[in-house]
Amino acid sequence: MNILVLGGSRFFGKRLVQQLVKDGHDVTVATRGQRGLDSLGGKVFQTIVDRSDLNAMKLAFGGRPFDVVYDQLGFTPQDARIAAEVFVGRIRRFVFTSSMAVYDSSEEVLSERAFDPHAYSLDLTKDSYSYKEGKRQAEAYFYQYAPFPVAAVRPPFVISSDDDYTGRFAFHVGKLLNREPISLAGSADVSFVAADELAAFMNDIGTKSDYVGPINASNTGWMDTERLTRTIADLLGATPIFADAAEEKSPYCIGETLRLSNELARSIGYAFQPLESVIERLIREMKEQGGQ
C-alpha cells in the first residue's frame, strides 16, 4: 500500500511507521521538520509541511493518491477541514489519532458511545481550542463532513519503557528509585496503553480492517496513581513515599475518572494485554536497558 503518516517521527507514531515499513508498505512521513527519520529505514520518504496550512498541504499532497492516511497532527476542526479538502477523491481510508480526552469524567466504564461526534455541535469560529475541545471538534468535523471513511482511534495515556518523550511513566520510576515523594492529589482511575500495542492496533485498523467510526485503544484494566505507583514499586523492590507537595504531583493525576472499555476493539479481533502485565513488561525492559 501507499501510505501517508502526518506526524510519525517519534514515540508511537515512529513505531507505527516502523511496522508499516516492516509490512512492506511504501510510507511517506510528513513532519514539521523538527527531527530526522534516519533510524526508520526501509521505504520511507520524508516531506516537511505545515499541517495547519491548507495551501501547503495542497501543494504537498493535492495531486497524490494514497491508500491510507494516518493523521497524528490534527488537533482542531480546521485541521479536519483541511484534510477533507486536500484528500477528497484521493484516499481509501483515513485514520485519525483522537484521544481519551474527548470523554467527560465518569464513574461508568466508557464505551465509544459516551461521546458521539455525529451529534456534537461544530464550531469553526475559534482561533484556538483546549486539547479536549479540539479533539472533539475535529472528530465532529470528520464524521459530519469528511468525504472518505474515517476511523478515529482514542488512546488513553500512552506508556513505554524507553521512548516516551513526555517522561510521565519514567517520572514514577525515577521517584521510586530516588526515594522521593509523589503526590496523589487529583488521583483517580485512568486507562493506559502500551506504545507498541497502540502502534500495532493502528497498523491493523488502517491496513487490515475496514472499520469506520471512533474506537478506544486501551490495555485491559485501569489504575489510579497510588495503585500504579505501588505496582511499579513492587517490581522495583522499592518503597513508595506519598506526599501532598504540589511540585511532586504525578502527571497521571488529572482529577478525572476515565476508565476506557476495549470491548469494541476486541469484537473486531484485536486483543489488548492486561495493564498489569504491560507494566511488568515495561519495568523488565527498563531494567534490561540499564537506564533505571
PDB file of C-alpha atoms in Angstrom:
ATOM      1  CA  MET A   1       0.000   0.000   0.000  1.00  0.00           C
ATOM      2  CA  ASN A   2       0.935   3.632  -0.459  1.00  0.00           C
ATOM      3  CA  ILE A   3       0.602   5.252   2.963  1.00  0.00           C
ATOM      4  CA  LEU A   4       0.940   8.783   4.319  1.00  0.00           C
ATOM      5  CA  VAL A   5       1.615   9.432   8.000  1.00  0.00           C
ATOM      6  CA  LEU A   6       1.112  13.003   9.172  1.00  0.00           C
ATOM      7  CA  GLY A   7       3.474  13.026  12.135  1.00  0.00           C
ATOM      8  CA  GLY A   8       5.289   9.798  12.891  1.00  0.00           C
ATOM      9  CA  SER A   9       8.780  10.948  13.798  1.00  0.00           C
ATOM     10  CA  ARG A  10       8.632   9.974  17.480  1.00  0.00           C
ATOM     11  CA  PHE A  11       7.012   7.754  20.108  1.00  0.00           C
ATOM     12  CA  PHE A  12       4.136   5.535  18.958  1.00  0.00           C
ATOM     13  CA  GLY A  13       3.975   7.333  15.605  1.00  0.00           C
ATOM     14  CA  LYS A  14       7.535   6.281  14.895  1.00  0.00           C
ATOM     15  CA  ARG A  15       6.685   2.738  15.955  1.00  0.00           C
ATOM     16  CA  LEU A  16       3.722   2.787  13.571  1.00  0.00           C
ATOM     17  CA  VAL A  17       5.944   3.842  10.674  1.00  0.00           C
ATOM     18  CA  GLN A  18       8.433   1.080  11.508  1.00  0.00           C
ATOM     19  CA  GLN A  19       5.647  -1.521  11.470  1.00  0.00           C
ATOM     20  CA  LEU A  20       4.262  -0.228   8.182  1.00  0.00           C
ATOM     21  CA  VAL A  21       7.715  -0.426   6.600  1.00  0.00           C
ATOM     22  CA  LYS A  22       8.240  -3.911   8.004  1.00  0.00           C
ATOM     23  CA  ASP A  23       4.965  -4.976   6.389  1.00  0.00           C
ATOM     24  CA  GLY A  24       6.273  -3.824   3.019  1.00  0.00           C
ATOM     25  CA  HIS A  25       4.287  -0.632   2.533  1.00  0.00           C
ATOM     26  CA  ASP A  26       5.600   2.491   0.837  1.00  0.00           C
ATOM     27  CA  VAL A  27       5.444   5.167   3.518  1.00  0.00           C
ATOM     28  CA  THR A  28       5.591   8.943   3.295  1.00  0.00           C
ATOM     29  CA  VAL A  29       6.069  10.721   6.618  1.00  0.00           C
ATOM     30  CA  ALA A  30       5.080  14.374   6.780  1.00  0.00           C
ATOM     31  CA  THR A  31       6.512  16.350   9.686  1.00  0.00           C
ATOM     32  CA  ARG A  32       7.204  19.925  10.683  1.00  0.00           C
ATOM     33  CA  GLY A  33      10.905  19.222  10.175  1.00  0.00           C
ATOM     34  CA  GLN A  34      11.907  19.277  13.824  1.00  0.00           C
ATOM     35  CA  ARG A  35      13.587  15.855  13.784  1.00  0.00           C
ATOM     36  CA  GLY A  36      15.007  13.495  11.195  1.00  0.00           C
ATOM     37  CA  LEU A  37      13.908   9.994  10.227  1.00  0.00           C
ATOM     38  CA  ASP A  38      17.291   8.350   9.683  1.00  0.00           C
ATOM     39  CA  SER A  39      16.541   5.494  12.072  1.00  0.00           C
ATOM     40  CA  LEU A  40      13.349   4.412  10.306  1.00  0.00           C
ATOM     41  CA  GLY A  41      14.996   2.814   7.286  1.00  0.00           C
ATOM     42  CA  GLY A  42      13.097   0.982   4.563  1.00  0.00           C
ATOM     43  CA  LYS A  43      10.886   2.663   2.004  1.00  0.00           C
ATOM     44  CA  VAL A  44      10.297   5.906   3.880  1.00  0.00           C
ATOM     45  CA  PHE A  45      10.069   9.284   2.191  1.00  0.00           C
ATOM     46  CA  GLN A  46      10.062  12.380   4.371  1.00  0.00           C
ATOM     47  CA  THR A  47       8.407  15.652   3.478  1.00  0.00           C
ATOM     48  CA  ILE A  48       8.178  18.805   5.566  1.00  0.00           C
ATOM     49  CA  VAL A  49       4.834  20.571   5.672  1.00  0.00           C
ATOM     50  CA  ASP A  50       2.739  22.819   7.886  1.00  0.00           C
ATOM     51  CA  ARG A  51      -0.213  20.557   8.755  1.00  0.00           C
ATOM     52  CA  SER A  52      -2.408  23.557   9.551  1.00  0.00           C
ATOM     53  CA  ASP A  53      -1.775  25.408   6.266  1.00  0.00           C
ATOM     54  CA  LEU A  54      -4.282  24.496   3.546  1.00  0.00           C
ATOM     55  CA  ASN A  55      -2.153  25.766   0.672  1.00  0.00           C
ATOM     56  CA  ALA A  56       0.952  23.984   1.950  1.00  0.00           C
ATOM     57  CA  MET A  57      -0.988  20.740   2.323  1.00  0.00           C
ATOM     58  CA  LYS A  58      -2.466  21.058  -1.170  1.00  0.00           C
ATOM     59  CA  LEU A  59       0.967  21.747  -2.637  1.00  0.00           C
ATOM     60  CA  ALA A  60       2.454  18.724  -0.880  1.00  0.00           C
ATOM     61  CA  PHE A  61      -0.352  16.190  -1.379  1.00  0.00           C
ATOM     62  CA  GLY A  62      -3.094  17.604  -3.606  1.00  0.00           C
ATOM     63  CA  GLY A  63      -2.082  15.549  -6.620  1.00  0.00           C
ATOM     64  CA  ARG A  64      -1.022  12.350  -4.861  1.00  0.00           C
ATOM     65  CA  PRO A  65      -3.225   9.300  -4.188  1.00  0.00           C
ATOM     66  CA  PHE A  66      -2.813   7.249  -1.004  1.00  0.00           C
ATOM     67  CA  ASP A  67      -4.430   4.059   0.190  1.00  0.00           C
ATOM     68  CA  VAL A  68      -4.339   5.151   3.827  1.00  0.00           C
ATOM     69  CA  VAL A  69      -3.616   8.437   5.589  1.00  0.00           C
ATOM     70  CA  TYR A  70      -2.753   8.451   9.297  1.00  0.00           C
ATOM     71  CA  ASP A  71      -3.201  11.831  10.963  1.00  0.00           C
ATOM     72  CA  GLN A  72      -1.290  12.367  14.197  1.00  0.00           C
ATOM     73  CA  LEU A  73      -1.078  16.139  13.788  1.00  0.00           C
ATOM     74  CA  GLY A  74      -4.784  17.027  13.735  1.00  0.00           C
ATOM     75  CA  PHE A  75      -5.939  18.978  16.779  1.00  0.00           C
ATOM     76  CA  THR A  76      -8.759  21.248  15.577  1.00  0.00           C
ATOM     77  CA  PRO A  77     -11.796  21.204  13.286  1.00  0.00           C
ATOM     78  CA  GLN A  78      -9.851  23.455  10.929  1.00  0.00           C
ATOM     79  CA  ASP A  79      -7.224  20.714  10.651  1.00  0.00           C
ATOM     80  CA  ALA A  80     -10.002  18.239   9.865  1.00  0.00           C
ATOM     81  CA  ARG A  81     -11.461  20.536   7.216  1.00  0.00           C
ATOM     82  CA  ILE A  82      -8.035  20.889   5.585  1.00  0.00           C
ATOM     83  CA  ALA A  83      -7.706  17.099   5.417  1.00  0.00           C
ATOM     84  CA  ALA A  84     -11.167  16.801   3.872  1.00  0.00           C
ATOM     85  CA  GLU A  85     -10.318  19.352   1.177  1.00  0.00           C
ATOM     86  CA  VAL A  86      -6.848  18.009   0.401  1.00  0.00           C
ATOM     87  CA  PHE A  87      -7.620  14.287   0.284  1.00  0.00           C
ATOM     88  CA  VAL A  88     -11.098  14.202  -1.238  1.00  0.00           C
ATOM     89  CA  GLY A  89     -11.196  11.592  -4.002  1.00  0.00           C
ATOM     90  CA  ARG A  90      -7.559  10.609  -3.407  1.00  0.00           C
ATOM     91  CA  ILE A  91      -7.585   8.169  -0.477  1.00  0.00           C
ATOM     92  CA  ARG A  92      -9.319   4.959   0.566  1.00  0.00           C
ATOM     93  CA  ARG A  93      -9.135   5.360   4.349  1.00  0.00           C
ATOM     94  CA  PHE A  94      -8.264   7.999   6.945  1.00  0.00           C
ATOM     95  CA  VAL A  95      -7.117   7.098  10.473  1.00  0.00           C
ATOM     96  CA  PHE A  96      -7.316   9.993  12.913  1.00  0.00           C
ATOM     97  CA  THR A  97      -5.446   9.906  16.215  1.00  0.00           C
ATOM     98  CA  SER A  98      -8.001  11.216  18.682  1.00  0.00           C
ATOM     99  CA  SER A  99      -7.800  10.863  22.462  1.00  0.00           C
ATOM    100  CA  MET A 100      -9.341   9.654  25.700  1.00  0.00           C
ATOM    101  CA  ALA A 101      -9.708  13.383  26.372  1.00  0.00           C
ATOM    102  CA  VAL A 102     -12.927  13.536  24.325  1.00  0.00           C
ATOM    103  CA  TYR A 103     -14.724  11.879  27.253  1.00  0.00           C
ATOM    104  CA  ASP A 104     -16.007  13.571  30.388  1.00  0.00           C
ATOM    105  CA  SER A 105     -15.038  12.153  33.760  1.00  0.00           C
ATOM    106  CA  SER A 106     -17.389   9.328  34.717  1.00  0.00           C
ATOM    107  CA  GLU A 107     -17.758   6.551  37.243  1.00  0.00           C
ATOM    108  CA  GLU A 108     -19.034   4.391  34.384  1.00  0.00           C
ATOM    109  CA  VAL A 109     -16.802   2.373  32.066  1.00  0.00           C
ATOM    110  CA  LEU A 110     -16.588   4.470  28.918  1.00  0.00           C
ATOM    111  CA  SER A 111     -17.577   2.909  25.630  1.00  0.00           C
ATOM    112  CA  GLU A 112     -17.300   4.787  22.360  1.00  0.00           C
ATOM    113  CA  ARG A 113     -20.948   5.821  22.690  1.00  0.00           C
ATOM    114  CA  ALA A 114     -20.055   8.116  25.603  1.00  0.00           C
ATOM    115  CA  PHE A 115     -19.007  10.763  23.086  1.00  0.00           C
ATOM    116  CA  ASP A 116     -20.901  10.928  19.796  1.00  0.00           C
ATOM    117  CA  PRO A 117     -19.132  13.156  17.234  1.00  0.00           C
ATOM    118  CA  HIS A 118     -22.014  12.785  14.779  1.00  0.00           C
ATOM    119  CA  ALA A 119     -24.283  14.751  17.117  1.00  0.00           C
ATOM    120  CA  TYR A 120     -21.730  17.183  18.542  1.00  0.00           C
ATOM    121  CA  SER A 121     -22.179  20.884  17.804  1.00  0.00           C
ATOM    122  CA  LEU A 122     -19.443  22.015  15.427  1.00  0.00           C
ATOM    123  CA  ASP A 123     -17.734  25.386  15.912  1.00  0.00           C
ATOM    124  CA  LEU A 124     -15.219  26.542  13.313  1.00  0.00           C
ATOM    125  CA  THR A 125     -15.115  30.154  14.507  1.00  0.00           C
ATOM    126  CA  LYS A 126     -12.489  29.937  17.244  1.00  0.00           C
ATOM    127  CA  ASP A 127      -8.801  30.710  16.808  1.00  0.00           C
ATOM    128  CA  SER A 128      -7.799  28.176  19.455  1.00  0.00           C
ATOM    129  CA  TYR A 129      -9.261  25.273  21.421  1.00  0.00           C
ATOM    130  CA  SER A 130      -8.315  23.315  24.501  1.00  0.00           C
ATOM    131  CA  TYR A 131      -6.814  19.914  23.729  1.00  0.00           C
ATOM    132  CA  LYS A 132     -10.064  18.229  24.778  1.00  0.00           C
ATOM    133  CA  GLU A 133     -12.336  20.502  22.766  1.00  0.00           C
ATOM    134  CA  GLY A 134     -10.024  20.492  19.762  1.00  0.00           C
ATOM    135  CA  LYS A 135     -10.142  16.704  19.512  1.00  0.00           C
ATOM    136  CA  ARG A 136     -13.916  16.705  19.979  1.00  0.00           C
ATOM    137  CA  GLN A 137     -14.371  19.315  17.279  1.00  0.00           C
ATOM    138  CA  ALA A 138     -12.004  17.517  14.897  1.00  0.00           C
ATOM    139  CA  GLU A 139     -13.934  14.267  15.304  1.00  0.00           C
ATOM    140  CA  ALA A 140     -17.202  16.141  14.803  1.00  0.00           C
ATOM    141  CA  TYR A 141     -15.992  17.617  11.528  1.00  0.00           C
ATOM    142  CA  PHE A 142     -14.697  14.296  10.226  1.00  0.00           C
ATOM    143  CA  TYR A 143     -17.883  12.383  10.989  1.00  0.00           C
ATOM    144  CA  GLN A 144     -20.226  15.094   9.797  1.00  0.00           C
ATOM    145  CA  TYR A 145     -18.394  16.229   6.664  1.00  0.00           C
ATOM    146  CA  ALA A 146     -15.444  14.025   5.628  1.00  0.00           C
ATOM    147  CA  PRO A 147     -15.783  12.687   2.056  1.00  0.00           C
ATOM    148  CA  PHE A 148     -13.879   9.500   2.903  1.00  0.00           C
ATOM    149  CA  PRO A 149     -14.113   6.715   5.537  1.00  0.00           C
ATOM    150  CA  VAL A 150     -12.632   7.727   8.906  1.00  0.00           C
ATOM    151  CA  ALA A 151     -11.546   5.639  11.888  1.00  0.00           C
ATOM    152  CA  ALA A 152     -10.836   7.763  14.977  1.00  0.00           C
ATOM    153  CA  VAL A 153      -8.563   5.938  17.410  1.00  0.00           C
ATOM    154  CA  ARG A 154      -8.989   7.106  21.011  1.00  0.00           C
ATOM    155  CA  PRO A 155      -5.942   6.155  23.095  1.00  0.00           C
ATOM    156  CA  PRO A 156      -5.554   6.942  26.802  1.00  0.00           C
ATOM    157  CA  PHE A 157      -2.163   7.668  28.421  1.00  0.00           C
ATOM    158  CA  VAL A 158       0.500   6.003  26.259  1.00  0.00           C
ATOM    159  CA  ILE A 159       3.340   4.287  28.115  1.00  0.00           C
ATOM    160  CA  SER A 160       6.653   2.733  27.110  1.00  0.00           C
ATOM    161  CA  SER A 161       9.991   1.777  28.615  1.00  0.00           C
ATOM    162  CA  ASP A 162      12.332   3.883  26.510  1.00  0.00           C
ATOM    163  CA  ASP A 163      10.880   6.405  24.079  1.00  0.00           C
ATOM    164  CA  ASP A 164       8.124   8.298  25.914  1.00  0.00           C
ATOM    165  CA  TYR A 165       9.165  11.899  25.328  1.00  0.00           C
ATOM    166  CA  THR A 166       6.635  13.085  27.942  1.00  0.00           C
ATOM    167  CA  GLY A 167       8.592  11.338  30.713  1.00  0.00           C
ATOM    168  CA  ARG A 168       5.394  10.527  32.597  1.00  0.00           C
ATOM    169  CA  PHE A 169       5.998   6.827  33.196  1.00  0.00           C
ATOM    170  CA  ALA A 170       9.702   7.408  33.898  1.00  0.00           C
ATOM    171  CA  PHE A 171       8.681  10.042  36.460  1.00  0.00           C
ATOM    172  CA  HIS A 172       7.308   7.337  38.742  1.00  0.00           C
ATOM    173  CA  VAL A 173      10.272   5.024  38.246  1.00  0.00           C
ATOM    174  CA  GLY A 174      12.730   7.824  38.991  1.00  0.00           C
ATOM    175  CA  LYS A 175      10.889   8.985  42.101  1.00  0.00           C
ATOM    176  CA  LEU A 176      10.787   5.449  43.476  1.00  0.00           C
ATOM    177  CA  LEU A 177      14.445   4.709  42.792  1.00  0.00           C
ATOM    178  CA  ASN A 178      15.492   8.036  44.297  1.00  0.00           C
ATOM    179  CA  ARG A 179      13.172   7.619  47.289  1.00  0.00           C
ATOM    180  CA  GLU A 180      11.396  10.871  46.509  1.00  0.00           C
ATOM    181  CA  PRO A 181       7.734  11.612  47.330  1.00  0.00           C
ATOM    182  CA  ILE A 182       4.877  11.532  44.846  1.00  0.00           C
ATOM    183  CA  SER A 183       1.667  13.493  45.358  1.00  0.00           C
ATOM    184  CA  LEU A 184      -1.681  11.746  44.947  1.00  0.00           C
ATOM    185  CA  ALA A 185      -3.624  14.998  44.588  1.00  0.00           C
ATOM    186  CA  GLY A 186      -6.172  14.539  41.810  1.00  0.00           C
ATOM    187  CA  SER A 187      -5.646  10.779  41.610  1.00  0.00           C
ATOM    188  CA  ALA A 188      -8.424   8.742  40.006  1.00  0.00           C
ATOM    189  CA  ASP A 189      -8.741   5.633  37.862  1.00  0.00           C
ATOM    190  CA  VAL A 190      -7.426   6.222  34.339  1.00  0.00           C
ATOM    191  CA  SER A 191      -6.606   3.946  31.423  1.00  0.00           C
ATOM    192  CA  PHE A 192      -3.273   3.306  29.724  1.00  0.00           C
ATOM    193  CA  VAL A 193      -1.975   1.708  26.540  1.00  0.00           C
ATOM    194  CA  ALA A 194       1.484   0.409  25.655  1.00  0.00           C
ATOM    195  CA  ALA A 195       3.080   2.317  22.778  1.00  0.00           C
ATOM    196  CA  ASP A 196       3.917  -0.830  20.822  1.00  0.00           C
ATOM    197  CA  GLU A 197       0.386  -2.208  21.165  1.00  0.00           C
ATOM    198  CA  LEU A 198      -1.103   1.114  20.092  1.00  0.00           C
ATOM    199  CA  ALA A 199       1.125   1.206  17.011  1.00  0.00           C
ATOM    200  CA  ALA A 200       0.175  -2.372  16.119  1.00  0.00           C
ATOM    201  CA  PHE A 201      -3.506  -1.584  16.573  1.00  0.00           C
ATOM    202  CA  MET A 202      -3.311   1.494  14.374  1.00  0.00           C
ATOM    203  CA  ASN A 203      -1.482  -0.522  11.726  1.00  0.00           C
ATOM    204  CA  ASP A 204      -4.264  -3.102  11.787  1.00  0.00           C
ATOM    205  CA  ILE A 205      -7.073  -0.525  11.750  1.00  0.00           C
ATOM    206  CA  GLY A 206      -5.584   1.248   8.770  1.00  0.00           C
ATOM    207  CA  THR A 207      -4.249  -1.564   6.595  1.00  0.00           C
ATOM    208  CA  LYS A 208      -6.042  -4.746   7.651  1.00  0.00           C
ATOM    209  CA  SER A 209      -9.533  -3.539   8.520  1.00  0.00           C
ATOM    210  CA  ASP A 210     -12.457  -1.672   7.000  1.00  0.00           C
ATOM    211  CA  TYR A 211     -13.667  -0.405  10.396  1.00  0.00           C
ATOM    212  CA  VAL A 212     -15.188   3.080  10.332  1.00  0.00           C
ATOM    213  CA  GLY A 213     -16.025   5.119  13.437  1.00  0.00           C
ATOM    214  CA  PRO A 214     -14.488   6.025  16.793  1.00  0.00           C
ATOM    215  CA  ILE A 215     -12.715   3.237  18.676  1.00  0.00           C
ATOM    216  CA  ASN A 216     -10.930   3.034  22.026  1.00  0.00           C
ATOM    217  CA  ALA A 217      -7.389   1.668  22.084  1.00  0.00           C
ATOM    218  CA  SER A 218      -6.617   0.725  25.671  1.00  0.00           C
ATOM    219  CA  ASN A 219      -4.998  -2.043  27.638  1.00  0.00           C
ATOM    220  CA  THR A 220      -7.448  -4.046  29.725  1.00  0.00           C
ATOM    221  CA  GLY A 221      -7.928  -2.505  33.156  1.00  0.00           C
ATOM    222  CA  TRP A 222      -7.098   0.831  34.759  1.00  0.00           C
ATOM    223  CA  MET A 223      -5.295   2.204  37.787  1.00  0.00           C
ATOM    224  CA  ASP A 224      -5.231   5.270  39.967  1.00  0.00           C
ATOM    225  CA  THR A 225      -1.875   6.831  40.820  1.00  0.00           C
ATOM    226  CA  GLU A 226      -1.457   5.065  44.148  1.00  0.00           C
ATOM    227  CA  ARG A 227      -2.060   1.623  42.682  1.00  0.00           C
ATOM    228  CA  LEU A 228       0.167   2.371  39.691  1.00  0.00           C
ATOM    229  CA  THR A 229       2.980   3.585  41.931  1.00  0.00           C
ATOM    230  CA  ARG A 230       2.703   0.612  44.277  1.00  0.00           C
ATOM    231  CA  THR A 231       2.676  -1.787  41.313  1.00  0.00           C
ATOM    232  CA  ILE A 232       5.875  -0.254  39.929  1.00  0.00           C
ATOM    233  CA  ALA A 233       7.405  -0.153  43.414  1.00  0.00           C
ATOM    234  CA  ASP A 234       6.800  -3.872  43.954  1.00  0.00           C
ATOM    235  CA  LEU A 235       8.520  -4.649  40.645  1.00  0.00           C
ATOM    236  CA  LEU A 236      11.488  -2.457  41.572  1.00  0.00           C
ATOM    237  CA  GLY A 237      11.723  -3.651  45.161  1.00  0.00           C
ATOM    238  CA  ALA A 238      11.197  -0.067  46.304  1.00  0.00           C
ATOM    239  CA  THR A 239       9.023   1.602  48.928  1.00  0.00           C
ATOM    240  CA  PRO A 240       6.762   4.405  47.701  1.00  0.00           C
ATOM    241  CA  ILE A 241       6.594   7.715  49.533  1.00  0.00           C
ATOM    242  CA  PHE A 242       3.407   9.725  49.129  1.00  0.00           C
ATOM    243  CA  ALA A 243       3.107  13.425  49.945  1.00  0.00           C
ATOM    244  CA  ASP A 244       0.866  16.386  49.211  1.00  0.00           C
ATOM    245  CA  ALA A 245       3.548  18.672  47.763  1.00  0.00           C
ATOM    246  CA  ALA A 246       2.257  20.112  44.506  1.00  0.00           C
ATOM    247  CA  GLU A 247       5.680  20.010  42.887  1.00  0.00           C
ATOM    248  CA  GLU A 248       5.743  16.237  43.295  1.00  0.00           C
ATOM    249  CA  LYS A 249       2.346  15.652  41.690  1.00  0.00           C
ATOM    250  CA  SER A 250       2.086  12.652  39.403  1.00  0.00           C
ATOM    251  CA  PRO A 251       1.445  13.635  35.769  1.00  0.00           C
ATOM    252  CA  TYR A 252      -1.310  10.999  35.749  1.00  0.00           C
ATOM    253  CA  CYS A 253      -3.260  12.853  38.460  1.00  0.00           C
ATOM    254  CA  ILE A 254      -5.690  14.716  36.223  1.00  0.00           C
ATOM    255  CA  GLY A 255      -8.662  14.810  38.578  1.00  0.00           C
ATOM    256  CA  GLU A 256     -10.856  12.804  36.205  1.00  0.00           C
ATOM    257  CA  THR A 257     -12.019   9.191  36.230  1.00  0.00           C
ATOM    258  CA  LEU A 258     -11.561   7.780  32.732  1.00  0.00           C
ATOM    259  CA  ARG A 259     -11.953   4.009  32.508  1.00  0.00           C
ATOM    260  CA  LEU A 260     -11.995   3.009  28.848  1.00  0.00           C
ATOM    261  CA  SER A 261     -13.717  -0.090  27.519  1.00  0.00           C
ATOM    262  CA  ASN A 262     -11.841  -2.015  24.821  1.00  0.00           C
ATOM    263  CA  GLU A 263     -14.757  -4.327  24.043  1.00  0.00           C
ATOM    264  CA  LEU A 264     -15.284  -2.848  20.590  1.00  0.00           C
ATOM    265  CA  ALA A 265     -11.661  -3.450  19.621  1.00  0.00           C
ATOM    266  CA  ARG A 266     -11.964  -6.990  20.931  1.00  0.00           C
ATOM    267  CA  SER A 267     -15.132  -7.546  18.910  1.00  0.00           C
ATOM    268  CA  ILE A 268     -13.282  -6.804  15.662  1.00  0.00           C
ATOM    269  CA  GLY A 269     -10.466  -9.174  16.550  1.00  0.00           C
ATOM    270  CA  TYR A 270      -7.863  -7.172  18.453  1.00  0.00           C
ATOM    271  CA  ALA A 271      -6.883  -8.274  21.962  1.00  0.00           C
ATOM    272  CA  PHE A 272      -5.090  -5.754  24.175  1.00  0.00           C
ATOM    273  CA  GLN A 273      -2.986  -7.132  27.025  1.00  0.00           C
ATOM    274  CA  PRO A 274      -3.914  -6.680  30.712  1.00  0.00           C
ATOM    275  CA  LEU A 275      -2.491  -3.449  32.117  1.00  0.00           C
ATOM    276  CA  GLU A 276      -0.635  -5.131  34.989  1.00  0.00           C
ATOM    277  CA  SER A 277       1.173  -7.422  32.530  1.00  0.00           C
ATOM    278  CA  VAL A 278       2.177  -4.424  30.446  1.00  0.00           C
ATOM    279  CA  ILE A 279       3.629  -2.579  33.428  1.00  0.00           C
ATOM    280  CA  GLU A 280       5.570  -5.677  34.448  1.00  0.00           C
ATOM    281  CA  ARG A 281       6.995  -5.936  30.926  1.00  0.00           C
ATOM    282  CA  LEU A 282       7.950  -2.261  30.765  1.00  0.00           C
ATOM    283  CA  ILE A 283       9.779  -2.381  34.084  1.00  0.00           C
ATOM    284  CA  ARG A 284      11.606  -5.519  32.962  1.00  0.00           C
ATOM    285  CA  GLU A 285      12.648  -3.751  29.758  1.00  0.00           C
ATOM    286  CA  MET A 286      13.868  -0.733  31.700  1.00  0.00           C
ATOM    287  CA  LYS A 287      15.979  -2.970  33.911  1.00  0.00           C
ATOM    288  CA  GLU A 288      17.455  -4.703  30.866  1.00  0.00           C
ATOM    289  CA  GLN A 289      18.269  -1.360  29.282  1.00  0.00           C
ATOM    290  CA  GLY A 290      20.136  -0.422  32.423  1.00  0.00           C
ATOM    291  CA  GLY A 291      18.737   3.044  32.420  1.00  0.00           C
ATOM    292  CA  GLN A 292      16.885   2.736  35.684  1.00  0.00           C
TER     293      GLN A 292
END
